Tab-separated table of C-alpha atoms in Angstrom:
chain	number	residue	atom	x	y	z
A	1	MET	CA	3.589	4.075	-6.777
A	2	LYS	CA	0.493	5.572	-5.134
A	3	ARG	CA	-2.114	2.877	-4.893
A	4	VAL	CA	-1.102	-0.699	-3.659
A	5	LEU	CA	-3.532	-3.539	-3.352
A	6	VAL	CA	-2.462	-6.474	-1.116
A	7	MET	CA	-4.287	-9.842	-1.414
A	8	GLY	CA	-3.932	-13.315	-0.041
A	9	ASN	CA	-5.174	-15.915	2.232
A	10	SER	CA	-6.019	-15.217	5.987
A	11	GLY	CA	-2.828	-15.517	7.958
A	12	SER	CA	-0.592	-14.792	4.905
A	13	GLY	CA	0.467	-11.494	6.330
A	14	LYS	CA	-1.686	-8.993	4.201
A	15	SER	CA	-2.311	-6.583	7.059
A	16	THR	CA	1.256	-6.580	8.240
A	17	LEU	CA	2.783	-6.139	4.801
A	18	ALA	CA	0.286	-3.442	3.888
A	19	ARG	CA	1.145	-1.571	7.114
A	20	LYS	CA	4.886	-1.850	6.310
A	21	ILE	CA	4.281	-0.605	2.618
A	22	ALA	CA	2.188	2.247	3.912
A	23	GLU	CA	4.837	3.382	6.472
A	24	LYS	CA	7.699	3.157	3.840
A	25	LEU	CA	5.839	4.951	1.183
A	26	HIS	CA	3.977	7.381	3.480
A	27	LEU	CA	0.568	6.342	2.067
A	28	PRO	CA	-2.833	6.035	3.946
A	29	LEU	CA	-3.679	2.515	4.974
A	30	LEU	CA	-6.998	0.782	4.774
A	31	HIS	CA	-7.822	-2.639	6.065
A	32	ILE	CA	-11.059	-3.725	4.312
A	33	ASP	CA	-12.030	-5.566	7.345
A	34	GLN	CA	-12.362	-2.459	9.131
A	35	LEU	CA	-15.114	-1.285	6.689
A	36	TYR	CA	-16.917	-4.662	6.648
A	37	TRP	CA	-16.967	-5.737	10.170
A	38	GLN	CA	-19.114	-4.030	12.928
A	39	PRO	CA	-18.882	-4.886	16.606
A	40	ASN	CA	-19.799	-8.564	17.667
A	41	TRP	CA	-18.771	-9.643	14.132
A	42	VAL	CA	-21.962	-8.243	12.489
A	43	ALA	CA	-21.403	-7.570	8.680
A	44	THR	CA	-21.925	-4.153	7.363
A	45	PRO	CA	-24.983	-3.887	4.968
A	46	LYS	CA	-23.810	-4.522	1.380
A	47	ASP	CA	-24.705	-1.126	-0.066
A	48	VAL	CA	-22.980	0.730	2.786
A	49	PHE	CA	-19.887	-1.467	2.627
A	50	ILE	CA	-19.475	-1.032	-1.108
A	51	ALA	CA	-20.069	2.815	-0.855
A	52	ARG	CA	-17.346	3.093	1.799
A	53	LEU	CA	-14.949	0.980	-0.055
A	54	GLU	CA	-15.593	2.776	-3.364
A	55	GLN	CA	-15.023	6.014	-1.602
A	56	ALA	CA	-11.653	4.759	-0.389
A	57	VAL	CA	-10.611	3.365	-3.695
A	58	ASP	CA	-11.500	6.667	-5.386
A	59	GLY	CA	-8.664	8.274	-3.318
A	60	GLU	CA	-5.459	9.381	-5.000
A	61	GLU	CA	-3.208	7.320	-2.551
A	62	TRP	CA	-3.780	4.199	-0.568
A	63	VAL	CA	-2.646	0.839	0.542
A	64	ILE	CA	-5.584	-1.518	0.777
A	65	ASP	CA	-5.439	-4.987	2.121
A	66	GLY	CA	-8.253	-7.576	1.806
A	67	ASN	CA	-9.890	-9.864	-0.600
A	68	TYR	CA	-13.683	-9.715	-0.618
A	69	LEU	CA	-13.836	-11.376	-4.026
A	70	SER	CA	-17.587	-11.735	-4.122
A	71	TYR	CA	-18.086	-8.056	-4.275
A	72	LYS	CA	-17.455	-7.842	-8.064
A	73	GLU	CA	-18.892	-4.292	-8.224
A	74	ILE	CA	-15.733	-3.002	-6.415
A	75	LEU	CA	-13.293	-5.731	-7.215
A	76	ARG	CA	-12.748	-4.548	-10.703
A	77	LYS	CA	-12.325	-0.973	-9.609
A	78	ARG	CA	-9.679	-1.919	-7.006
A	79	PHE	CA	-7.754	-3.746	-9.618
A	80	GLU	CA	-8.099	-1.030	-12.166
A	81	ARG	CA	-7.115	1.774	-9.739
A	82	ALA	CA	-4.094	-0.031	-8.259
A	83	ASP	CA	-0.555	0.847	-9.440
A	84	ILE	CA	0.712	-2.481	-8.096
A	85	ILE	CA	-1.068	-5.698	-6.951
A	86	VAL	CA	0.814	-7.777	-4.361
A	87	PHE	CA	-0.507	-11.297	-4.084
A	88	LEU	CA	0.709	-13.358	-1.092
A	89	HIS	CA	0.809	-16.971	-2.073
A	90	PHE	CA	1.859	-18.563	1.202
A	91	SER	CA	1.309	-22.230	2.045
A	92	ARG	CA	-1.658	-23.372	4.134
A	93	THR	CA	0.703	-24.531	6.815
A	94	ARG	CA	2.264	-21.049	7.161
A	95	CYS	CA	-1.265	-19.351	7.088
A	96	PHE	CA	-2.523	-21.652	9.909
A	97	TRP	CA	0.598	-21.063	11.926
A	98	ASN	CA	0.394	-17.382	11.493
A	99	VAL	CA	-3.405	-17.333	12.469
A	100	PHE	CA	-2.718	-19.353	15.676
A	101	MET	CA	0.321	-17.229	16.588
A	102	ARG	CA	-1.895	-14.038	15.947
A	103	LEU	CA	-4.598	-15.523	18.280
A	104	TRP	CA	-1.961	-16.022	20.951
A	105	LYS	CA	-0.503	-12.619	20.514
A	106	HIS	CA	-3.835	-10.822	20.537
A	107	ARG	CA	-5.705	-13.030	23.077
A	108	GLY	CA	-8.250	-11.043	24.924
A	109	VAL	CA	-7.526	-7.759	23.162
A	110	VAL	CA	-8.556	-6.120	19.980
A	111	ARG	CA	-6.139	-6.482	16.944
A	112	PRO	CA	-5.168	-3.150	15.510
A	113	ASP	CA	-6.256	-4.114	11.928
A	114	ILE	CA	-9.686	-5.059	12.538
A	115	ALA	CA	-12.900	-3.088	13.470
A	116	LEU	CA	-13.087	-1.767	16.918
A	117	GLY	CA	-14.851	-4.078	19.417
A	118	LEU	CA	-13.882	-7.234	17.775
A	119	LYS	CA	-11.684	-9.828	19.454
A	120	GLU	CA	-9.645	-12.458	17.594
A	121	ARG	CA	-11.612	-15.575	17.023
A	122	ILE	CA	-11.138	-18.945	15.285
A	123	ASP	CA	-13.903	-21.248	14.408
A	124	PHE	CA	-14.410	-24.095	12.004
A	125	GLU	CA	-15.702	-21.913	9.242
A	126	PHE	CA	-12.644	-19.739	9.464
A	127	LEU	CA	-10.234	-22.628	9.397
A	128	LYS	CA	-12.153	-24.257	6.431
A	129	TYR	CA	-11.826	-20.888	4.677
A	130	ILE	CA	-8.004	-20.919	5.005
A	131	TRP	CA	-7.784	-24.582	3.970
A	132	ASN	CA	-10.021	-23.896	0.791
A	133	PHE	CA	-8.309	-20.505	-0.210
A	134	PRO	CA	-5.875	-22.162	-2.482
A	135	ARG	CA	-8.547	-24.154	-4.343
A	136	TYR	CA	-11.252	-21.495	-4.648
A	137	SER	CA	-9.828	-18.095	-4.112
A	138	HIS	CA	-6.423	-18.171	-5.581
A	139	PRO	CA	-7.977	-18.967	-9.123
A	140	ARG	CA	-10.424	-16.099	-8.658
A	141	ILE	CA	-7.724	-13.700	-7.805
A	142	GLU	CA	-5.608	-14.862	-10.838
A	143	THR	CA	-8.732	-14.471	-13.101
A	144	ALA	CA	-9.326	-10.965	-11.719
A	145	ILE	CA	-5.702	-10.048	-12.337
A	146	ALA	CA	-6.061	-11.372	-15.883
A	147	GLN	CA	-9.247	-9.548	-16.559
A	148	TYR	CA	-8.649	-6.331	-14.633
A	149	GLY	CA	-5.131	-5.998	-13.885
A	150	ALA	CA	-3.234	-7.383	-16.908
A	151	GLU	CA	-1.416	-4.033	-17.507
A	152	LYS	CA	-0.489	-3.660	-13.844
A	153	LYS	CA	2.612	-4.689	-11.955
A	154	VAL	CA	1.773	-7.878	-10.158
A	155	VAL	CA	4.031	-9.163	-7.486
A	156	ARG	CA	3.509	-12.773	-6.163
A	157	LEU	CA	5.276	-13.420	-2.859
A	158	HIS	CA	5.600	-17.007	-1.452
A	159	ASN	CA	7.586	-16.766	1.728
A	160	GLN	CA	9.005	-14.247	4.252
A	161	THR	CA	12.250	-14.002	2.434
A	162	GLU	CA	10.556	-12.773	-0.706
A	163	VAL	CA	8.495	-10.377	1.418
A	164	LYS	CA	11.636	-8.930	3.016
A	165	ASP	CA	13.314	-8.584	-0.444
A	166	PHE	CA	10.121	-6.799	-1.814
A	167	LEU	CA	10.141	-4.372	1.024
A	168	THR	CA	13.848	-3.743	0.781
A	169	ASN	CA	13.593	-2.921	-2.916
A	170	LEU	CA	10.343	-0.927	-2.711
């Protein structure tokens, strides 16, 4: 296992799990948010973002966390290049709880898994994204798995116990 793709709702623990997988397997780690966001929450231009992500995905070894489902140009390639796809299927309640705990933990400082110069923030749009993720993004991820990752090993994790078991058996 040399290329691991971790996907799921905000607050599901993608970055934490990706970091633990990378440490355990001694693989390079990439948080897609670090490629997308510039200081002051300014988005990277689409062509630059896609080029950076494509370069990373072309690598021989990686653990990548993040969704960015609307970038179909590179979504397919991420699925096709991954050896394993880990999909975190956590409840909305758990995701909200984790986001608020993360906000408290990183209040006033930069989180290690987002771009430099960005402080944790929560606004209505972000909360709405978390709420709507099961309705809109889960089906899109499942469709992408069926289209591009049908031959891949896909692991769906629903709670911390399953995450711990997965890491133990990795």
